[in-house]
């Protein structure tokens, strides 16, 4: 934790006044080794958590967008179009998969698992979200086919 890191540095700092050049050199090596094994791991976990936290807004916006698209399709009376229904289904499945991977990332963060496992789940969740937005574009294209745009 950050408190442990602070205590460790304070402890080593207190030792410096009593040491000669070689002793200070040895303490510096200890600090470097400790930092590589402890503090760097903590810093990666904090970074992963911050990235995960920022991604949550993307999930909320994607869910809202899917609701808006469903409402638009309903208001345009296109619910019976099988192509649109297929694409909507794919978008819903992609969003569901994204949310599942996002929950895996959260769980891995909470259990302090390897940073690579957390990053993998976050990357997969964002890939599924990207696919969801690809589906939204497909729906837009399909609507444009059904309701051609008028030329100005």
PDB file of N, CA and C in Angstrom, residues 1-72:
ATOM      1  N   UNK A   1       0.837  -1.182   0.000  1.00  0.00           N
ATOM      2  CA  UNK A   1       0.000   0.000   0.000  1.00  0.00           C
ATOM      3  C   UNK A   1       0.883   1.246   0.000  1.00  0.00           C
ATOM      4  N   UNK A   2       0.266   2.388  -0.182  1.00  0.00           N
ATOM      5  CA  UNK A   2       1.010   3.643  -0.179  1.00  0.00           C
ATOM      6  C   UNK A   2       1.592   3.944   1.196  1.00  0.00           C
ATOM      7  N   UNK A   3       0.859   3.592   2.245  1.00  0.00           N
ATOM      8  CA  UNK A   3       1.371   3.802   3.608  1.00  0.00           C
ATOM      9  C   UNK A   3       2.633   2.970   3.844  1.00  0.00           C
ATOM     10  N   UNK A   4       2.606   1.726   3.387  1.00  0.00           N
ATOM     11  CA  UNK A   4       3.776   0.861   3.542  1.00  0.00           C
ATOM     12  C   UNK A   4       4.967   1.412   2.776  1.00  0.00           C
ATOM     13  N   UNK A   5       4.714   1.919   1.595  1.00  0.00           N
ATOM     14  CA  UNK A   5       5.791   2.500   0.788  1.00  0.00           C
ATOM     15  C   UNK A   5       6.393   3.705   1.503  1.00  0.00           C
ATOM     16  N   UNK A   6       5.531   4.545   2.040  1.00  0.00           N
ATOM     17  CA  UNK A   6       6.007   5.731   2.756  1.00  0.00           C
ATOM     18  C   UNK A   6       6.834   5.344   3.974  1.00  0.00           C
ATOM     19  N   UNK A   7       6.373   4.362   4.715  1.00  0.00           N
ATOM     20  CA  UNK A   7       7.107   3.899   5.896  1.00  0.00           C
ATOM     21  C   UNK A   7       8.472   3.327   5.499  1.00  0.00           C
ATOM     22  N   UNK A   8       8.491   2.568   4.414  1.00  0.00           N
ATOM     23  CA  UNK A   8       9.742   1.973   3.951  1.00  0.00           C
ATOM     24  C   UNK A   8      10.752   3.066   3.622  1.00  0.00           C
ATOM     25  N   UNK A   9      10.322   4.070   2.859  1.00  0.00           N
ATOM     26  CA  UNK A   9      11.225   5.163   2.499  1.00  0.00           C
ATOM     27  C   UNK A   9      11.685   5.938   3.728  1.00  0.00           C
ATOM     28  N   UNK A  10      10.790   6.183   4.663  1.00  0.00           N
ATOM     29  CA  UNK A  10      11.161   6.884   5.896  1.00  0.00           C
ATOM     30  C   UNK A  10      12.205   6.094   6.683  1.00  0.00           C
ATOM     31  N   UNK A  11      12.019   4.780   6.743  1.00  0.00           N
ATOM     32  CA  UNK A  11      12.951   3.914   7.462  1.00  0.00           C
ATOM     33  C   UNK A  11      14.339   3.968   6.818  1.00  0.00           C
ATOM     34  N   UNK A  12      14.385   3.886   5.524  1.00  0.00           N
ATOM     35  CA  UNK A  12      15.677   3.915   4.823  1.00  0.00           C
ATOM     36  C   UNK A  12      16.325   5.291   4.919  1.00  0.00           C
ATOM     37  N   UNK A  13      15.529   6.322   4.856  1.00  0.00           N
ATOM     38  CA  UNK A  13      16.038   7.696   4.957  1.00  0.00           C
ATOM     39  C   UNK A  13      16.689   7.923   6.321  1.00  0.00           C
ATOM     40  N   UNK A  14      16.073   7.390   7.374  1.00  0.00           N
ATOM     41  CA  UNK A  14      16.603   7.545   8.730  1.00  0.00           C
ATOM     42  C   UNK A  14      17.958   6.870   8.877  1.00  0.00           C
ATOM     43  N   UNK A  15      18.230   5.858   8.098  1.00  0.00           N
ATOM     44  CA  UNK A  15      19.490   5.122   8.175  1.00  0.00           C
ATOM     45  C   UNK A  15      20.652   5.881   7.529  1.00  0.00           C
ATOM     46  N   UNK A  16      20.357   6.772   6.607  1.00  0.00           N
ATOM     47  CA  UNK A  16      21.396   7.381   5.787  1.00  0.00           C
ATOM     48  C   UNK A  16      22.427   8.172   6.573  1.00  0.00           C
ATOM     49  N   UNK A  17      22.034   8.863   7.634  1.00  0.00           N
ATOM     50  CA  UNK A  17      22.967   9.690   8.405  1.00  0.00           C
ATOM     51  C   UNK A  17      24.078   8.865   9.064  1.00  0.00           C
ATOM     52  N   UNK A  18      23.807   7.609   9.317  1.00  0.00           N
ATOM     53  CA  UNK A  18      24.761   6.750  10.009  1.00  0.00           C
ATOM     54  C   UNK A  18      25.663   5.974   9.058  1.00  0.00           C
ATOM     55  N   UNK A  19      25.449   6.084   7.769  1.00  0.00           N
ATOM     56  CA  UNK A  19      26.172   5.253   6.806  1.00  0.00           C
ATOM     57  C   UNK A  19      27.249   6.034   6.061  1.00  0.00           C
ATOM     58  N   UNK A  20      28.237   5.288   5.618  1.00  0.00           N
ATOM     59  CA  UNK A  20      29.260   5.855   4.753  1.00  0.00           C
ATOM     60  C   UNK A  20      28.832   5.719   3.303  1.00  0.00           C
ATOM     61  N   UNK A  21      29.770   5.997   2.409  1.00  0.00           N
ATOM     62  CA  UNK A  21      29.472   5.964   0.972  1.00  0.00           C
ATOM     63  C   UNK A  21      29.011   4.577   0.531  1.00  0.00           C
ATOM     64  N   UNK A  22      29.739   3.541   0.938  1.00  0.00           N
ATOM     65  CA  UNK A  22      29.358   2.183   0.535  1.00  0.00           C
ATOM     66  C   UNK A  22      28.005   1.789   1.122  1.00  0.00           C
ATOM     67  N   UNK A  23      27.751   2.170   2.366  1.00  0.00           N
ATOM     68  CA  UNK A  23      26.462   1.866   2.991  1.00  0.00           C
ATOM     69  C   UNK A  23      25.313   2.543   2.269  1.00  0.00           C
ATOM     70  N   UNK A  24      25.526   3.798   1.862  1.00  0.00           N
ATOM     71  CA  UNK A  24      24.487   4.524   1.118  1.00  0.00           C
ATOM     72  C   UNK A  24      24.254   3.865  -0.238  1.00  0.00           C
ATOM     73  N   UNK A  25      25.350   3.432  -0.851  1.00  0.00           N
ATOM     74  CA  UNK A  25      25.243   2.732  -2.147  1.00  0.00           C
ATOM     75  C   UNK A  25      24.430   1.440  -1.985  1.00  0.00           C
ATOM     76  N   UNK A  26      24.681   0.711  -0.907  1.00  0.00           N
ATOM     77  CA  UNK A  26      23.953  -0.536  -0.649  1.00  0.00           C
ATOM     78  C   UNK A  26      22.472  -0.264  -0.385  1.00  0.00           C
ATOM     79  N   UNK A  27      22.181   0.787   0.379  1.00  0.00           N
ATOM     80  CA  UNK A  27      20.787   1.146   0.654  1.00  0.00           C
ATOM     81  C   UNK A  27      20.087   1.549  -0.652  1.00  0.00           C
ATOM     82  N   UNK A  28      20.792   2.266  -1.503  1.00  0.00           N
ATOM     83  CA  UNK A  28      20.208   2.672  -2.789  1.00  0.00           C
ATOM     84  C   UNK A  28      19.837   1.435  -3.617  1.00  0.00           C
ATOM     85  N   UNK A  29      20.710   0.422  -3.596  1.00  0.00           N
ATOM     86  CA  UNK A  29      20.419  -0.829  -4.318  1.00  0.00           C
ATOM     87  C   UNK A  29      19.204  -1.529  -3.706  1.00  0.00           C
ATOM     88  N   UNK A  30      19.123  -1.524  -2.379  1.00  0.00           N
ATOM     89  CA  UNK A  30      17.966  -2.134  -1.702  1.00  0.00           C
ATOM     90  C   UNK A  30      16.670  -1.430  -2.083  1.00  0.00           C
ATOM     91  N   UNK A  31      16.735  -0.099  -2.070  1.00  0.00           N
ATOM     92  CA  UNK A  31      15.545   0.687  -2.413  1.00  0.00           C
ATOM     93  C   UNK A  31      15.131   0.408  -3.854  1.00  0.00           C
ATOM     94  N   UNK A  32      16.098   0.361  -4.736  1.00  0.00           N
ATOM     95  CA  UNK A  32      15.798   0.096  -6.140  1.00  0.00           C
ATOM     96  C   UNK A  32      15.143  -1.277  -6.295  1.00  0.00           C
ATOM     97  N   UNK A  33      15.719  -2.263  -5.656  1.00  0.00           N
ATOM     98  CA  UNK A  33      15.168  -3.617  -5.730  1.00  0.00           C
ATOM     99  C   UNK A  33      13.765  -3.674  -5.132  1.00  0.00           C
ATOM    100  N   UNK A  34      13.605  -3.045  -3.974  1.00  0.00           N
ATOM    101  CA  UNK A  34      12.282  -3.025  -3.328  1.00  0.00           C
ATOM    102  C   UNK A  34      11.259  -2.350  -4.223  1.00  0.00           C
ATOM    103  N   UNK A  35      11.660  -1.243  -4.800  1.00  0.00           N
ATOM    104  CA  UNK A  35      10.743  -0.500  -5.663  1.00  0.00           C
ATOM    105  C   UNK A  35      10.313  -1.340  -6.864  1.00  0.00           C
ATOM    106  N   UNK A  36      11.249  -2.023  -7.483  1.00  0.00           N
ATOM    107  CA  UNK A  36      10.923  -2.875  -8.627  1.00  0.00           C
ATOM    108  C   UNK A  36       9.949  -3.991  -8.249  1.00  0.00           C
ATOM    109  N   UNK A  37      10.123  -4.532  -7.052  1.00  0.00           N
ATOM    110  CA  UNK A  37       9.294  -5.662  -6.624  1.00  0.00           C
ATOM    111  C   UNK A  37       7.992  -5.261  -5.945  1.00  0.00           C
ATOM    112  N   UNK A  38       7.905  -4.045  -5.443  1.00  0.00           N
ATOM    113  CA  UNK A  38       6.729  -3.654  -4.677  1.00  0.00           C
ATOM    114  C   UNK A  38       6.027  -2.423  -5.241  1.00  0.00           C
ATOM    115  N   UNK A  39       6.742  -1.337  -5.271  1.00  0.00           N
ATOM    116  CA  UNK A  39       6.116  -0.072  -5.641  1.00  0.00           C
ATOM    117  C   UNK A  39       5.686  -0.055  -7.103  1.00  0.00           C
ATOM    118  N   UNK A  40       6.497  -0.593  -7.999  1.00  0.00           N
ATOM    119  CA  UNK A  40       6.137  -0.614  -9.420  1.00  0.00           C
ATOM    120  C   UNK A  40       4.866  -1.426  -9.650  1.00  0.00           C
ATOM    121  N   UNK A  41       4.739  -2.525  -8.917  1.00  0.00           N
ATOM    122  CA  UNK A  41       3.535  -3.353  -9.021  1.00  0.00           C
ATOM    123  C   UNK A  41       2.318  -2.559  -8.553  1.00  0.00           C
ATOM    124  N   UNK A  42       2.474  -1.857  -7.435  1.00  0.00           N
ATOM    125  CA  UNK A  42       1.386  -1.033  -6.910  1.00  0.00           C
ATOM    126  C   UNK A  42       1.012   0.061  -7.901  1.00  0.00           C
ATOM    127  N   UNK A  43       2.022   0.703  -8.492  1.00  0.00           N
ATOM    128  CA  UNK A  43       1.765   1.776  -9.459  1.00  0.00           C
ATOM    129  C   UNK A  43       0.993   1.244 -10.672  1.00  0.00           C
ATOM    130  N   UNK A  44       1.336   0.042 -11.142  1.00  0.00           N
ATOM    131  CA  UNK A  44       0.606  -0.565 -12.272  1.00  0.00           C
ATOM    132  C   UNK A  44      -0.847  -0.835 -11.893  1.00  0.00           C
ATOM    133  N   UNK A  45      -1.059  -1.318 -10.681  1.00  0.00           N
ATOM    134  CA  UNK A  45      -2.429  -1.596 -10.233  1.00  0.00           C
ATOM    135  C   UNK A  45      -3.253  -0.315 -10.166  1.00  0.00           C
ATOM    136  N   UNK A  46      -2.651   0.741  -9.651  1.00  0.00           N
ATOM    137  CA  UNK A  46      -3.354   2.023  -9.560  1.00  0.00           C
ATOM    138  C   UNK A  46      -3.671   2.534 -10.964  1.00  0.00           C
ATOM    139  N   UNK A  47      -2.712   2.452 -11.851  1.00  0.00           N
ATOM    140  CA  UNK A  47      -2.926   2.898 -13.238  1.00  0.00           C
ATOM    141  C   UNK A  47      -4.048   2.098 -13.894  1.00  0.00           C
ATOM    142  N   UNK A  48      -4.026   0.796 -13.730  1.00  0.00           N
ATOM    143  CA  UNK A  48      -5.081  -0.044 -14.305  1.00  0.00           C
ATOM    144  C   UNK A  48      -6.445   0.314 -13.743  1.00  0.00           C
ATOM    145  N   UNK A  49      -6.503   0.570 -12.444  1.00  0.00           N
ATOM    146  CA  UNK A  49      -7.779   0.938 -11.835  1.00  0.00           C
ATOM    147  C   UNK A  49      -8.286   2.255 -12.423  1.00  0.00           C
ATOM    148  N   UNK A  50      -7.401   3.227 -12.562  1.00  0.00           N
ATOM    149  CA  UNK A  50      -7.814   4.520 -13.108  1.00  0.00           C
ATOM    150  C   UNK A  50      -8.320   4.389 -14.543  1.00  0.00           C
ATOM    151  N   UNK A  51      -7.636   3.581 -15.344  1.00  0.00           N
ATOM    152  CA  UNK A  51      -8.087   3.348 -16.723  1.00  0.00           C
ATOM    153  C   UNK A  51      -9.440   2.649 -16.708  1.00  0.00           C
ATOM    154  N   UNK A  52      -9.581   1.624 -15.874  1.00  0.00           N
ATOM    155  CA  UNK A  52     -10.854   0.901 -15.786  1.00  0.00           C
ATOM    156  C   UNK A  52     -11.970   1.871 -15.389  1.00  0.00           C
ATOM    157  N   UNK A  53     -11.700   2.702 -14.399  1.00  0.00           N
ATOM    158  CA  UNK A  53     -12.710   3.642 -13.910  1.00  0.00           C
ATOM    159  C   UNK A  53     -13.150   4.601 -15.019  1.00  0.00           C
ATOM    160  N   UNK A  54     -12.201   5.087 -15.783  1.00  0.00           N
ATOM    161  CA  UNK A  54     -12.545   6.012 -16.868  1.00  0.00           C
ATOM    162  C   UNK A  54     -13.357   5.326 -17.957  1.00  0.00           C
ATOM    163  N   UNK A  55     -13.160   4.041 -18.144  1.00  0.00           N
ATOM    164  CA  UNK A  55     -13.912   3.294 -19.163  1.00  0.00           C
ATOM    165  C   UNK A  55     -15.396   3.170 -18.820  1.00  0.00           C
ATOM    166  N   UNK A  56     -15.753   3.310 -17.554  1.00  0.00           N
ATOM    167  CA  UNK A  56     -17.139   3.090 -17.151  1.00  0.00           C
ATOM    168  C   UNK A  56     -18.090   4.069 -17.825  1.00  0.00           C
ATOM    169  N   UNK A  57     -17.635   5.270 -18.085  1.00  0.00           N
ATOM    170  CA  UNK A  57     -18.463   6.263 -18.776  1.00  0.00           C
ATOM    171  C   UNK A  57     -18.786   5.806 -20.204  1.00  0.00           C
ATOM    172  N   UNK A  58     -17.836   5.136 -20.836  1.00  0.00           N
ATOM    173  CA  UNK A  58     -18.057   4.630 -22.197  1.00  0.00           C
ATOM    174  C   UNK A  58     -19.166   3.582 -22.189  1.00  0.00           C
ATOM    175  N   UNK A  59     -19.184   2.744 -21.170  1.00  0.00           N
ATOM    176  CA  UNK A  59     -20.233   1.716 -21.071  1.00  0.00           C
ATOM    177  C   UNK A  59     -21.606   2.362 -20.909  1.00  0.00           C
ATOM    178  N   UNK A  60     -21.685   3.363 -20.051  1.00  0.00           N
ATOM    179  CA  UNK A  60     -22.956   4.059 -19.829  1.00  0.00           C
ATOM    180  C   UNK A  60     -23.442   4.707 -21.118  1.00  0.00           C
ATOM    181  N   UNK A  61     -22.547   5.368 -21.819  1.00  0.00           N
ATOM    182  CA  UNK A  61     -22.923   6.033 -23.071  1.00  0.00           C
ATOM    183  C   UNK A  61     -23.340   5.032 -24.141  1.00  0.00           C
ATOM    184  N   UNK A  62     -22.672   3.894 -24.191  1.00  0.00           N
ATOM    185  CA  UNK A  62     -23.021   2.870 -25.179  1.00  0.00           C
ATOM    186  C   UNK A  62     -24.405   2.291 -24.881  1.00  0.00           C
ATOM    187  N   UNK A  63     -24.694   2.025 -23.618  1.00  0.00           N
ATOM    188  CA  UNK A  63     -26.025   1.535 -23.246  1.00  0.00           C
ATOM    189  C   UNK A  63     -27.095   2.556 -23.603  1.00  0.00           C
ATOM    190  N   UNK A  64     -26.824   3.830 -23.308  1.00  0.00           N
ATOM    191  CA  UNK A  64     -27.774   4.896 -23.657  1.00  0.00           C
ATOM    192  C   UNK A  64     -27.987   4.959 -25.165  1.00  0.00           C
ATOM    193  N   UNK A  65     -26.905   4.841 -25.914  1.00  0.00           N
ATOM    194  CA  UNK A  65     -26.992   4.898 -27.370  1.00  0.00           C
ATOM    195  C   UNK A  65     -27.840   3.742 -27.907  1.00  0.00           C
ATOM    196  N   UNK A  66     -27.669   2.555 -27.353  1.00  0.00           N
ATOM    197  CA  UNK A  66     -28.466   1.409 -27.792  1.00  0.00           C
ATOM    198  C   UNK A  66     -29.950   1.639 -27.508  1.00  0.00           C
ATOM    199  N   UNK A  67     -30.260   2.210 -26.360  1.00  0.00           N
ATOM    200  CA  UNK A  67     -31.653   2.529 -26.035  1.00  0.00           C
ATOM    201  C   UNK A  67     -32.216   3.557 -27.014  1.00  0.00           C
ATOM    202  N   UNK A  68     -31.413   4.562 -27.343  1.00  0.00           N
ATOM    203  CA  UNK A  68     -31.856   5.583 -28.292  1.00  0.00           C
ATOM    204  C   UNK A  68     -32.116   4.973 -29.674  1.00  0.00           C
ATOM    205  N   UNK A  69     -31.235   4.090 -30.099  1.00  0.00           N
ATOM    206  CA  UNK A  69     -31.399   3.447 -31.407  1.00  0.00           C
ATOM    207  C   UNK A  69     -32.648   2.581 -31.411  1.00  0.00           C
ATOM    208  N   UNK A  70     -32.874   1.847 -30.335  1.00  0.00           N
ATOM    209  CA  UNK A  70     -34.098   1.038 -30.237  1.00  0.00           C
ATOM    210  C   UNK A  70     -35.335   1.928 -30.319  1.00  0.00           C
ATOM    211  N   UNK A  71     -35.295   3.063 -29.635  1.00  0.00           N
ATOM    212  CA  UNK A  71     -36.424   4.000 -29.680  1.00  0.00           C
ATOM    213  C   UNK A  71     -36.630   4.561 -31.077  1.00  0.00           C
ATOM    214  N   UNK A  72     -35.547   4.902 -31.757  1.00  0.00           N
ATOM    215  CA  UNK A  72     -35.636   5.427 -33.119  1.00  0.00           C
ATOM    216  C   UNK A  72     -36.230   4.393 -34.065  1.00  0.00           C
TER     217      UNK A  72
END
